[in-house]
PDB file of C-alpha atoms in Angstrom:
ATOM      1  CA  UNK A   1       0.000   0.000   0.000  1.00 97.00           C
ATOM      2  CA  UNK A   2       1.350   3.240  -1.282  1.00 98.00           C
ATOM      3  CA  UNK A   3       0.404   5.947   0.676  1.00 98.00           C
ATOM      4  CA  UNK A   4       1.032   9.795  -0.769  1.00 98.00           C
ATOM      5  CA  UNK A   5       0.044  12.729   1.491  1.00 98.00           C
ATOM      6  CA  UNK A   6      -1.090  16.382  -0.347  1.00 98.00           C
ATOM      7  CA  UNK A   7      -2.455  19.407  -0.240  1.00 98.00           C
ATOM      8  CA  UNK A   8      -5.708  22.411  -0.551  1.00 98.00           C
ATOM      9  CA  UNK A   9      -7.337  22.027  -4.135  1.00 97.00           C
ATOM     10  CA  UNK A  10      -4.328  21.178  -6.080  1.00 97.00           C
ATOM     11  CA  UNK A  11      -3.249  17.921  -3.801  1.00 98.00           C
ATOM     12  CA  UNK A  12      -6.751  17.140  -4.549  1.00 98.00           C
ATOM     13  CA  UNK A  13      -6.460  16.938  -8.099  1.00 98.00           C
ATOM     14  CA  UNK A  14      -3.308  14.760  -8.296  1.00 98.00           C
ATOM     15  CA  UNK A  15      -4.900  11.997  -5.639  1.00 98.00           C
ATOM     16  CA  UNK A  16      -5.392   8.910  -6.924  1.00 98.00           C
ATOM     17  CA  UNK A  17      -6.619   5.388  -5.602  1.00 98.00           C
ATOM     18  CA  UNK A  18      -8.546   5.644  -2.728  1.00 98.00           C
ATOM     19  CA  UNK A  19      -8.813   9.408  -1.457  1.00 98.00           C
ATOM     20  CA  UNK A  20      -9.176  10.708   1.942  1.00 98.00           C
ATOM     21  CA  UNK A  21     -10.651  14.795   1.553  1.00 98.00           C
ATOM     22  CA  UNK A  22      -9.914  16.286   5.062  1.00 98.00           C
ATOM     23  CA  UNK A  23     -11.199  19.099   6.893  1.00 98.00           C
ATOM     24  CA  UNK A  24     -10.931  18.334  10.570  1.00 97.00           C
ATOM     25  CA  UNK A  25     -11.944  22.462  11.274  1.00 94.00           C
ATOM     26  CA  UNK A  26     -14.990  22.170  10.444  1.00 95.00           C
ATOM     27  CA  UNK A  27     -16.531  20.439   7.569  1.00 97.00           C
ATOM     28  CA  UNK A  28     -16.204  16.693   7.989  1.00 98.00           C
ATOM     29  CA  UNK A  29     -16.923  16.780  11.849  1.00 98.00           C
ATOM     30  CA  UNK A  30     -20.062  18.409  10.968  1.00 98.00           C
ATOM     31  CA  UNK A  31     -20.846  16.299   7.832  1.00 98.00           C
ATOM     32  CA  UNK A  32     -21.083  13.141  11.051  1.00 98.00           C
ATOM     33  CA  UNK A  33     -22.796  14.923  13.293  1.00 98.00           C
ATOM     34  CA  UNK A  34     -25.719  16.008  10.295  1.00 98.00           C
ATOM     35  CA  UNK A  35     -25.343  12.075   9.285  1.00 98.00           C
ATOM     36  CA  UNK A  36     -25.654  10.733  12.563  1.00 98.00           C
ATOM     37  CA  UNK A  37     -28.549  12.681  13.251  1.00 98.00           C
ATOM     38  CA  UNK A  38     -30.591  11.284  10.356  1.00 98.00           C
ATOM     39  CA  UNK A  39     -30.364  13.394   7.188  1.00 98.00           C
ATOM     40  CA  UNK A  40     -31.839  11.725   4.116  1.00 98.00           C
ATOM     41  CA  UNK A  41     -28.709  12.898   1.632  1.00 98.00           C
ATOM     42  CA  UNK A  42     -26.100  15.002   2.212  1.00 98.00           C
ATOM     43  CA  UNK A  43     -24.794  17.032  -0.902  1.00 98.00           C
ATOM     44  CA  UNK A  44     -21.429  18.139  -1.253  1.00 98.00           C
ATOM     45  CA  UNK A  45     -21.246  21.303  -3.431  1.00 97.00           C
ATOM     46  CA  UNK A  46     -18.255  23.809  -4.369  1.00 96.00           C
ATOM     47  CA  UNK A  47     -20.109  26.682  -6.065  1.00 96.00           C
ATOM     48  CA  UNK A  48     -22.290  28.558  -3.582  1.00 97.00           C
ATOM     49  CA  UNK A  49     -24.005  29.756  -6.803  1.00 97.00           C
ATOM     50  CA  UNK A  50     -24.911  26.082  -7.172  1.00 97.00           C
ATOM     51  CA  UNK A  51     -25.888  25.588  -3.527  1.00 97.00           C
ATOM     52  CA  UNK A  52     -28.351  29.374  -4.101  1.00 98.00           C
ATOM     53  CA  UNK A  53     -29.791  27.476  -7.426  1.00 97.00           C
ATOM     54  CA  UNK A  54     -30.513  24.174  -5.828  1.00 97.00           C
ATOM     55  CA  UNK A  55     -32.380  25.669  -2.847  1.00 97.00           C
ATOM     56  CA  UNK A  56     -34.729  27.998  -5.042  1.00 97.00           C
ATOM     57  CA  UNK A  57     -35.560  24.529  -7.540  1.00 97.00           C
ATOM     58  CA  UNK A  58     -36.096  22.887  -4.040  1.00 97.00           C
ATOM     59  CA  UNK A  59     -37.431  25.119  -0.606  1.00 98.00           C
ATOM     60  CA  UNK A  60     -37.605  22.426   1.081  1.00 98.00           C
ATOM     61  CA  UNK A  61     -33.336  21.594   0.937  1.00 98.00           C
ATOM     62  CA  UNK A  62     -31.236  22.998   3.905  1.00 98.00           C
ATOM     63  CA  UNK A  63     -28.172  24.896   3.562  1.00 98.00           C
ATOM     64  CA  UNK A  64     -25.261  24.654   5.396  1.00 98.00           C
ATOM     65  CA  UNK A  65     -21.725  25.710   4.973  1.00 97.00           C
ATOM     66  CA  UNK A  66     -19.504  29.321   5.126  1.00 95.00           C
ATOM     67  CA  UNK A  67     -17.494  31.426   2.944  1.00 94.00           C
ATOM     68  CA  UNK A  68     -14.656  32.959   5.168  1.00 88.00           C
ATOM     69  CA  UNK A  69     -15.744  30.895   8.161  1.00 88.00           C
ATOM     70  CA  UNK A  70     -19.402  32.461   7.891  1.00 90.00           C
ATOM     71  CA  UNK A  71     -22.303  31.228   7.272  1.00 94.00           C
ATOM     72  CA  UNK A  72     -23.667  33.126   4.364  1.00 95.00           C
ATOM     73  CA  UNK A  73     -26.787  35.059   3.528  1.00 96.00           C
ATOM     74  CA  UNK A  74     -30.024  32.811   3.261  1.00 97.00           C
ATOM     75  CA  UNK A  75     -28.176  29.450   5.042  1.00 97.00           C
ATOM     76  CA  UNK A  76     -29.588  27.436   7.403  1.00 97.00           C
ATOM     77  CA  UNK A  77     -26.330  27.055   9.186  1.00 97.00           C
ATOM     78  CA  UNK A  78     -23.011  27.389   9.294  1.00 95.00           C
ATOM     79  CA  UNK A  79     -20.404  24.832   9.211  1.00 95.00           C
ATOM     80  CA  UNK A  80     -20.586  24.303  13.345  1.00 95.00           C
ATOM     81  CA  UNK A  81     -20.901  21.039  14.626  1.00 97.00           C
ATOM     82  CA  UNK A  82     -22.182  22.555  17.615  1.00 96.00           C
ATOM     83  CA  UNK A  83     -24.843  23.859  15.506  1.00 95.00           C
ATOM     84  CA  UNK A  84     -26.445  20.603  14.196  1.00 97.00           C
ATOM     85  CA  UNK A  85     -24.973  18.470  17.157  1.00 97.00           C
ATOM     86  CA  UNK A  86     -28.457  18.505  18.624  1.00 97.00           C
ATOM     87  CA  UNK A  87     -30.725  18.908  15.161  1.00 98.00           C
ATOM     88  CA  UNK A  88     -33.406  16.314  13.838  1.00 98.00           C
ATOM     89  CA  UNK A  89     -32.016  15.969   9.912  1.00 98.00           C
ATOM     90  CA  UNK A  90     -34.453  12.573   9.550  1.00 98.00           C
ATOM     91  CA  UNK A  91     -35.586  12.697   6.196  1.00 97.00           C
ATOM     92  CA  UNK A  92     -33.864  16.036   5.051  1.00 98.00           C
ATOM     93  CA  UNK A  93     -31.476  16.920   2.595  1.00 98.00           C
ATOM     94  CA  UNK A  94     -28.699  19.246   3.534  1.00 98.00           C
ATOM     95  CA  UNK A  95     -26.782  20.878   0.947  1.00 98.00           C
ATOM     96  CA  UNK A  96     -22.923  21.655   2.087  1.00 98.00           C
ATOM     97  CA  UNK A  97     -20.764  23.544   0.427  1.00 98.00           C
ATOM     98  CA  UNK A  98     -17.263  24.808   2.533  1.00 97.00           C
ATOM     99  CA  UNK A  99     -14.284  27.167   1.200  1.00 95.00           C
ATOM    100  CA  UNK A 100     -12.083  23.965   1.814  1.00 96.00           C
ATOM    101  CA  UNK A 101     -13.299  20.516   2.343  1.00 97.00           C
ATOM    102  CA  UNK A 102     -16.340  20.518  -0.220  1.00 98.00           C
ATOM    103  CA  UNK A 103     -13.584  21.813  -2.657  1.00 97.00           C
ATOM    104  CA  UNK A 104     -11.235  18.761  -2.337  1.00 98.00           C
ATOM    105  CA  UNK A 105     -14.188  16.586  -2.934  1.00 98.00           C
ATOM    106  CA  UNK A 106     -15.316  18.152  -6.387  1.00 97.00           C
ATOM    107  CA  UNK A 107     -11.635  18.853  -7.565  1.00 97.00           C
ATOM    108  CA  UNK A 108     -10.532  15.094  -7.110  1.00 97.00           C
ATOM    109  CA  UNK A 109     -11.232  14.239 -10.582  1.00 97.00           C
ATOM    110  CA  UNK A 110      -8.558  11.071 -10.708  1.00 98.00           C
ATOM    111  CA  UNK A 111      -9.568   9.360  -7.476  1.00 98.00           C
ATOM    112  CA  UNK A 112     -10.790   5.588  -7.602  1.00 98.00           C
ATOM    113  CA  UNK A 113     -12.591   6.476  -4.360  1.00 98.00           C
ATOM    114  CA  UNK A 114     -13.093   9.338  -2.392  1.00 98.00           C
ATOM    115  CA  UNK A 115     -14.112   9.265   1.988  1.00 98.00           C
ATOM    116  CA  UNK A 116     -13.712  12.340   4.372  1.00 98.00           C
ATOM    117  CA  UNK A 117     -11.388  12.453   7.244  1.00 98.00           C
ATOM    118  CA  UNK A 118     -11.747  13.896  10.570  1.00 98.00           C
ATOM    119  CA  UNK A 119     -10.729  12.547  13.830  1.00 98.00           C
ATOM    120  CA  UNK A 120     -14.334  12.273  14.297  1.00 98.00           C
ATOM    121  CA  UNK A 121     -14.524   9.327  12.596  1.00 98.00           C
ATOM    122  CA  UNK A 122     -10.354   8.267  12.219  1.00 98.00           C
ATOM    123  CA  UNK A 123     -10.861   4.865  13.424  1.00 98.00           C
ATOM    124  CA  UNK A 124     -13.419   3.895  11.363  1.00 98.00           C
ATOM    125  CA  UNK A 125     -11.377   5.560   8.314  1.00 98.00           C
ATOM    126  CA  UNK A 126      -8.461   3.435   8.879  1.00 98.00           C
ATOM    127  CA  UNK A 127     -10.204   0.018   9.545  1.00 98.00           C
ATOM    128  CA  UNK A 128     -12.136   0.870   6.285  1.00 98.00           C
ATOM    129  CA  UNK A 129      -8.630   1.467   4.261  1.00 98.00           C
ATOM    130  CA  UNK A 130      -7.433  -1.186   5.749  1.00 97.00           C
ATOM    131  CA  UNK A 131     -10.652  -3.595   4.438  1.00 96.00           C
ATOM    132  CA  UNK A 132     -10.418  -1.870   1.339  1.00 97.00           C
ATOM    133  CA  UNK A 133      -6.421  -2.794   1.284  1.00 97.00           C
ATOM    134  CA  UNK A 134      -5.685  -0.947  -1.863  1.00 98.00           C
ATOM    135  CA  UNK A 135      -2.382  -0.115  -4.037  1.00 98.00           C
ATOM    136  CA  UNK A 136      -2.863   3.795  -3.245  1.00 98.00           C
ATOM    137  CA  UNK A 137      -4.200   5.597  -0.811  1.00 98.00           C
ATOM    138  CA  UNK A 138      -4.528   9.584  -1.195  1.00 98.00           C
ATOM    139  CA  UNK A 139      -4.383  11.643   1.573  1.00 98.00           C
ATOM    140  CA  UNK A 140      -5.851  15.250   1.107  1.00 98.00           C
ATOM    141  CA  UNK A 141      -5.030  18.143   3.697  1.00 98.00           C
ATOM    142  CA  UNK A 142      -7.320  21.040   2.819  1.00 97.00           C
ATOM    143  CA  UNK A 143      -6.368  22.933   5.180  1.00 94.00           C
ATOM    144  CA  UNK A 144      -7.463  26.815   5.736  1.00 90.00           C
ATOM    145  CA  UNK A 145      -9.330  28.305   2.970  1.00 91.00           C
ATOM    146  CA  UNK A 146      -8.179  25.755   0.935  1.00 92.00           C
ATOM    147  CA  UNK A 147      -4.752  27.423   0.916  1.00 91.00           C
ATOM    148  CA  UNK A 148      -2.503  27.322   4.095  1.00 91.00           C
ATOM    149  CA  UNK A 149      -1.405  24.508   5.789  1.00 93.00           C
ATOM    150  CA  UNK A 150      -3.651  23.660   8.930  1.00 94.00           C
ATOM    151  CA  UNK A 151      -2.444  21.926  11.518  1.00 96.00           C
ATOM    152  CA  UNK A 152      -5.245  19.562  12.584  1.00 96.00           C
ATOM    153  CA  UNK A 153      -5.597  18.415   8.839  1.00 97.00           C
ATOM    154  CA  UNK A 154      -1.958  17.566   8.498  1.00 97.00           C
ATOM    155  CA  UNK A 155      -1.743  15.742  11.780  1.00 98.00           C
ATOM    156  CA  UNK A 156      -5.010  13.877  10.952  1.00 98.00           C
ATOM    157  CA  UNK A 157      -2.971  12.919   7.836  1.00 98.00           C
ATOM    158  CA  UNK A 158      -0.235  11.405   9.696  1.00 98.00           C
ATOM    159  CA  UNK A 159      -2.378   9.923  12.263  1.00 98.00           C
ATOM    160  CA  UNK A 160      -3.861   8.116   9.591  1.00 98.00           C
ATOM    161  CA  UNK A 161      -0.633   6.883   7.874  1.00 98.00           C
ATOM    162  CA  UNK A 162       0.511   5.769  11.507  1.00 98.00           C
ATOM    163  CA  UNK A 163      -2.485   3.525  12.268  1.00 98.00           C
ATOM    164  CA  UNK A 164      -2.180   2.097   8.551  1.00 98.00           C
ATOM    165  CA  UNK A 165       1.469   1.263   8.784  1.00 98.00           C
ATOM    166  CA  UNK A 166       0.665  -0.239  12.347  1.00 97.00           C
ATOM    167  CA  UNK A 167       2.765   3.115  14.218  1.00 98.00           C
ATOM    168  CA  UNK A 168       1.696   4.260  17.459  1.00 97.00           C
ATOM    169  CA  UNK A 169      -0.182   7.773  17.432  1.00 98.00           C
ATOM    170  CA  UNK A 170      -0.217   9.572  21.006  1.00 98.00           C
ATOM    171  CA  UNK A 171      -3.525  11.979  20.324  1.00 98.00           C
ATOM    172  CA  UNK A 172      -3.892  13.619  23.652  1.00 98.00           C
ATOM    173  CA  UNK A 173      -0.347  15.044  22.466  1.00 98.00           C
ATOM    174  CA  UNK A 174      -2.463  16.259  19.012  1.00 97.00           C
ATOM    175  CA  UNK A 175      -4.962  17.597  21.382  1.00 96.00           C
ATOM    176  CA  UNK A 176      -2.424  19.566  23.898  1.00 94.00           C
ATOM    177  CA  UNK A 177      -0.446  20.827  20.819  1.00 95.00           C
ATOM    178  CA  UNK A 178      -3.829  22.218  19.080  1.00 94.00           C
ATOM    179  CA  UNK A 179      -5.327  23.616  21.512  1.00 91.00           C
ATOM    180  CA  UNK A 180      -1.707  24.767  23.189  1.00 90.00           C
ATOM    181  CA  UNK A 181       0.852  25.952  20.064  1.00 87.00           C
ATOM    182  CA  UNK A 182      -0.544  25.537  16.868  1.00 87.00           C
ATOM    183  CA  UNK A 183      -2.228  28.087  15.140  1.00 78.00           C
ATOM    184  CA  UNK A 184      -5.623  26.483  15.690  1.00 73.00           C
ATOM    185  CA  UNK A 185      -5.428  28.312  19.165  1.00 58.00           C
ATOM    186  CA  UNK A 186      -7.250  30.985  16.762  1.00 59.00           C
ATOM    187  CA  UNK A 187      -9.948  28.812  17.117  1.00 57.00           C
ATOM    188  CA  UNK A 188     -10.750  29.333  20.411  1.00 52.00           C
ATOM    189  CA  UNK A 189     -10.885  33.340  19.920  1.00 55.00           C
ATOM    190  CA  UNK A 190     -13.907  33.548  18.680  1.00 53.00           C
ATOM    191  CA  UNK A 191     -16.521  34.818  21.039  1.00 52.00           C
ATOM    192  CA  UNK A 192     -20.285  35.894  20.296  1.00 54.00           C
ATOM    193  CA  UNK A 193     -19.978  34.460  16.677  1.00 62.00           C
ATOM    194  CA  UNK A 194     -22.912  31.664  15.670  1.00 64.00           C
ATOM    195  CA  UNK A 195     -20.627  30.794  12.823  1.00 71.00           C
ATOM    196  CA  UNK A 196     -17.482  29.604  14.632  1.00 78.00           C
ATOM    197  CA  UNK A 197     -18.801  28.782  18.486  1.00 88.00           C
ATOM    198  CA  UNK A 198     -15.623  27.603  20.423  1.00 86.00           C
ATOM    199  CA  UNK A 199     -17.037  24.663  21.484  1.00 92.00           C
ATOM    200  CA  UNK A 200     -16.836  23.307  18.023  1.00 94.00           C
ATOM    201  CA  UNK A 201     -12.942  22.316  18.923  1.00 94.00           C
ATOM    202  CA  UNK A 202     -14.118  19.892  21.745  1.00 95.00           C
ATOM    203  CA  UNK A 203     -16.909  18.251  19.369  1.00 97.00           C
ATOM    204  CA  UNK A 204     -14.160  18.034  16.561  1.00 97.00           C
ATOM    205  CA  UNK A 205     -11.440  16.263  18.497  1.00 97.00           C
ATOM    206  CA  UNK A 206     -14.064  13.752  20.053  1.00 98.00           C
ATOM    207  CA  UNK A 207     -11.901  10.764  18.468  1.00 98.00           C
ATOM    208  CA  UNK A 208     -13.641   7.999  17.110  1.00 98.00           C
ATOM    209  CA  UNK A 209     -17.126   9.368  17.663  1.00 98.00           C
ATOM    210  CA  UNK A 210     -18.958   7.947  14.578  1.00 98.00           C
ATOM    211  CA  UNK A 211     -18.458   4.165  13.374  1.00 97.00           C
ATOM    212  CA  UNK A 212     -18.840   5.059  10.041  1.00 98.00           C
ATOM    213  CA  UNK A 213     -17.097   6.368   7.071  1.00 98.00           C
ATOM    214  CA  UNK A 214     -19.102   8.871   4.215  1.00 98.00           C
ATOM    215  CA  UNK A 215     -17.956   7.737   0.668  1.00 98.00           C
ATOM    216  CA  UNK A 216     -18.844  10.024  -2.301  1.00 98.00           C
ATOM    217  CA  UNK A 217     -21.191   8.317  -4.426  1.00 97.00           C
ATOM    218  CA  UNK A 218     -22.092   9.820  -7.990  1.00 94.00           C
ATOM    219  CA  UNK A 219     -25.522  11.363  -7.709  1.00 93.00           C
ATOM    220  CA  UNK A 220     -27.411  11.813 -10.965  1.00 87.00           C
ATOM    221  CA  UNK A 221     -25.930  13.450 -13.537  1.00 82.00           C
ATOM    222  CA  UNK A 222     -23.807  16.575 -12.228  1.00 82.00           C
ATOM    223  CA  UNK A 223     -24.192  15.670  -7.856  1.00 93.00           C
ATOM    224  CA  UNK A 224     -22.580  14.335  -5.220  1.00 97.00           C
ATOM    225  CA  UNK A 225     -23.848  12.688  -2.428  1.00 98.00           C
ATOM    226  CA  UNK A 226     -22.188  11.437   0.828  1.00 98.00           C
ATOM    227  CA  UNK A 227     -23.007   7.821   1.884  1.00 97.00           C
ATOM    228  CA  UNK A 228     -22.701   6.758   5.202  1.00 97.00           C
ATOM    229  CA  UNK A 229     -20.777   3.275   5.388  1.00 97.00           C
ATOM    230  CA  UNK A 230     -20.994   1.600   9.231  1.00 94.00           C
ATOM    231  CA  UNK A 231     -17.424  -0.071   8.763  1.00 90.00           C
ATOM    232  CA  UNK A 232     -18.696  -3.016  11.058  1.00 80.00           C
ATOM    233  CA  UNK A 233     -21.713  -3.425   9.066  1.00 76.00           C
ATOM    234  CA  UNK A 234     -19.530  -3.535   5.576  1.00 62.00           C
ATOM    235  CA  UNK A 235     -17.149  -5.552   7.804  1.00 58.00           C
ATOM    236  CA  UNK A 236     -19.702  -8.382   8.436  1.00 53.00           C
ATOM    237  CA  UNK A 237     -21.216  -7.989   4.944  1.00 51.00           C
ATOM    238  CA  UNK A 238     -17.770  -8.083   3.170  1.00 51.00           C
TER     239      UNK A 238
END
């Protein structure tokens, strides 16, 4: 198993085999949390334009998502776990669309296979590649803006090539450094702002959360949709 570790849109576009798209700060914790809560399909998008068109064709679709880390005119909601932790998504359809992680998904065009990453769900991410066993495996950092290196994605990348070549990983030193050194301390500044509540960096380092893994699955013609996959389900089935 080759394993190949890039970077924002770009990295995206030269993955290849099976593709891991993450965005630990915010999107793909929140993409679980609106899964685990029930939603009906969950729609990765990169053009808000596109996300503004499919709401007006269907009122009834939620928005969710930010430009600049805010949630934009007309949205539902931001991209805050802390937001939908406690929602009721049964039978909706959200439509997501993020300035980082929702671009890596669209822009990797050569992947065999593409899953999200956050630590959110790492363990079942790993035990998945490692079911899946295949010759490459793409690991996307998205980072901020889709443009500078963020900590949490890149160490999320690692933490994943560690469990897959059978390393140890030491996470409450991940969580100490984030929250302690890194730039992601930034994250905690934020006070009085719906779109980036500070408790989002405790419900986005809650390791292992979620059992399952969301696999981008071809959606009619131009969409996108994000499939949940319980890896002991598939497990047992497989």
């Amino acid at each position: 198993m080759e394993i190949n570790i890039y970077q924002f849109v770009e990295g995206a576009r030269q993955a290849k085999g099976l593709t891991v798209i993450i965005d630990v700060f915010r999107a793909f914790s929140a993409a679980c949390y609106v899964t685990a809560n029930g939603v009906k399909d969950l729609f990765p998008i990169g053009s808000i334009e596109t996300a503004y068109r499919l709401k007006k064709e269907n009122p009834g679709f939620i928005l969710m998502g930010e430009r600049g880390g805010r949630i934009q005119p007309g949205f539902d909601y931001g991209n805050s776990p802390f937001a939908v932790k406690s929602v009721d998504f049964t039978g909706k359809t959200v439509v997501h669309t993020t300035s980082a992680g929702t671009q890596g998904i669209v822009s990797a065009v050569h992947a065999d296979e593409i899953i999200t990453g956050s630590f959110v769900n790492a363990g079942a991410v790993i035990d998945y590649i490692r079911m899946k066993n295949p010759q490459h495996v793409s690991l996307v950092c998205m980072g901020w803006e889709a443009a500078e290196e963020a900590d949490e994605d890149t160490l999320f990348a690692n933490y994943v090539k560690n469990g897959l070549e059978g390393k140890p990983n030491d996470f409450e030193a991940i969580v100490h450094y984030l929250r302690s050194d890194s730039k992601t301390g930034k994250f905690l500044d934020v006070r009085g702002d719906v779109s980036a509540p500070s408790e989002d960096f405790d419900l986005c380092l809650c390791l292992d959360r979620f059992p399952f893994v969301l696999k981008a699955e071809r959606y009619g013609e131009a969409m996108i949709r994000l499939a949940k996959i319980n890896v002991n389900e598939w497990r047992s089935i497989g």
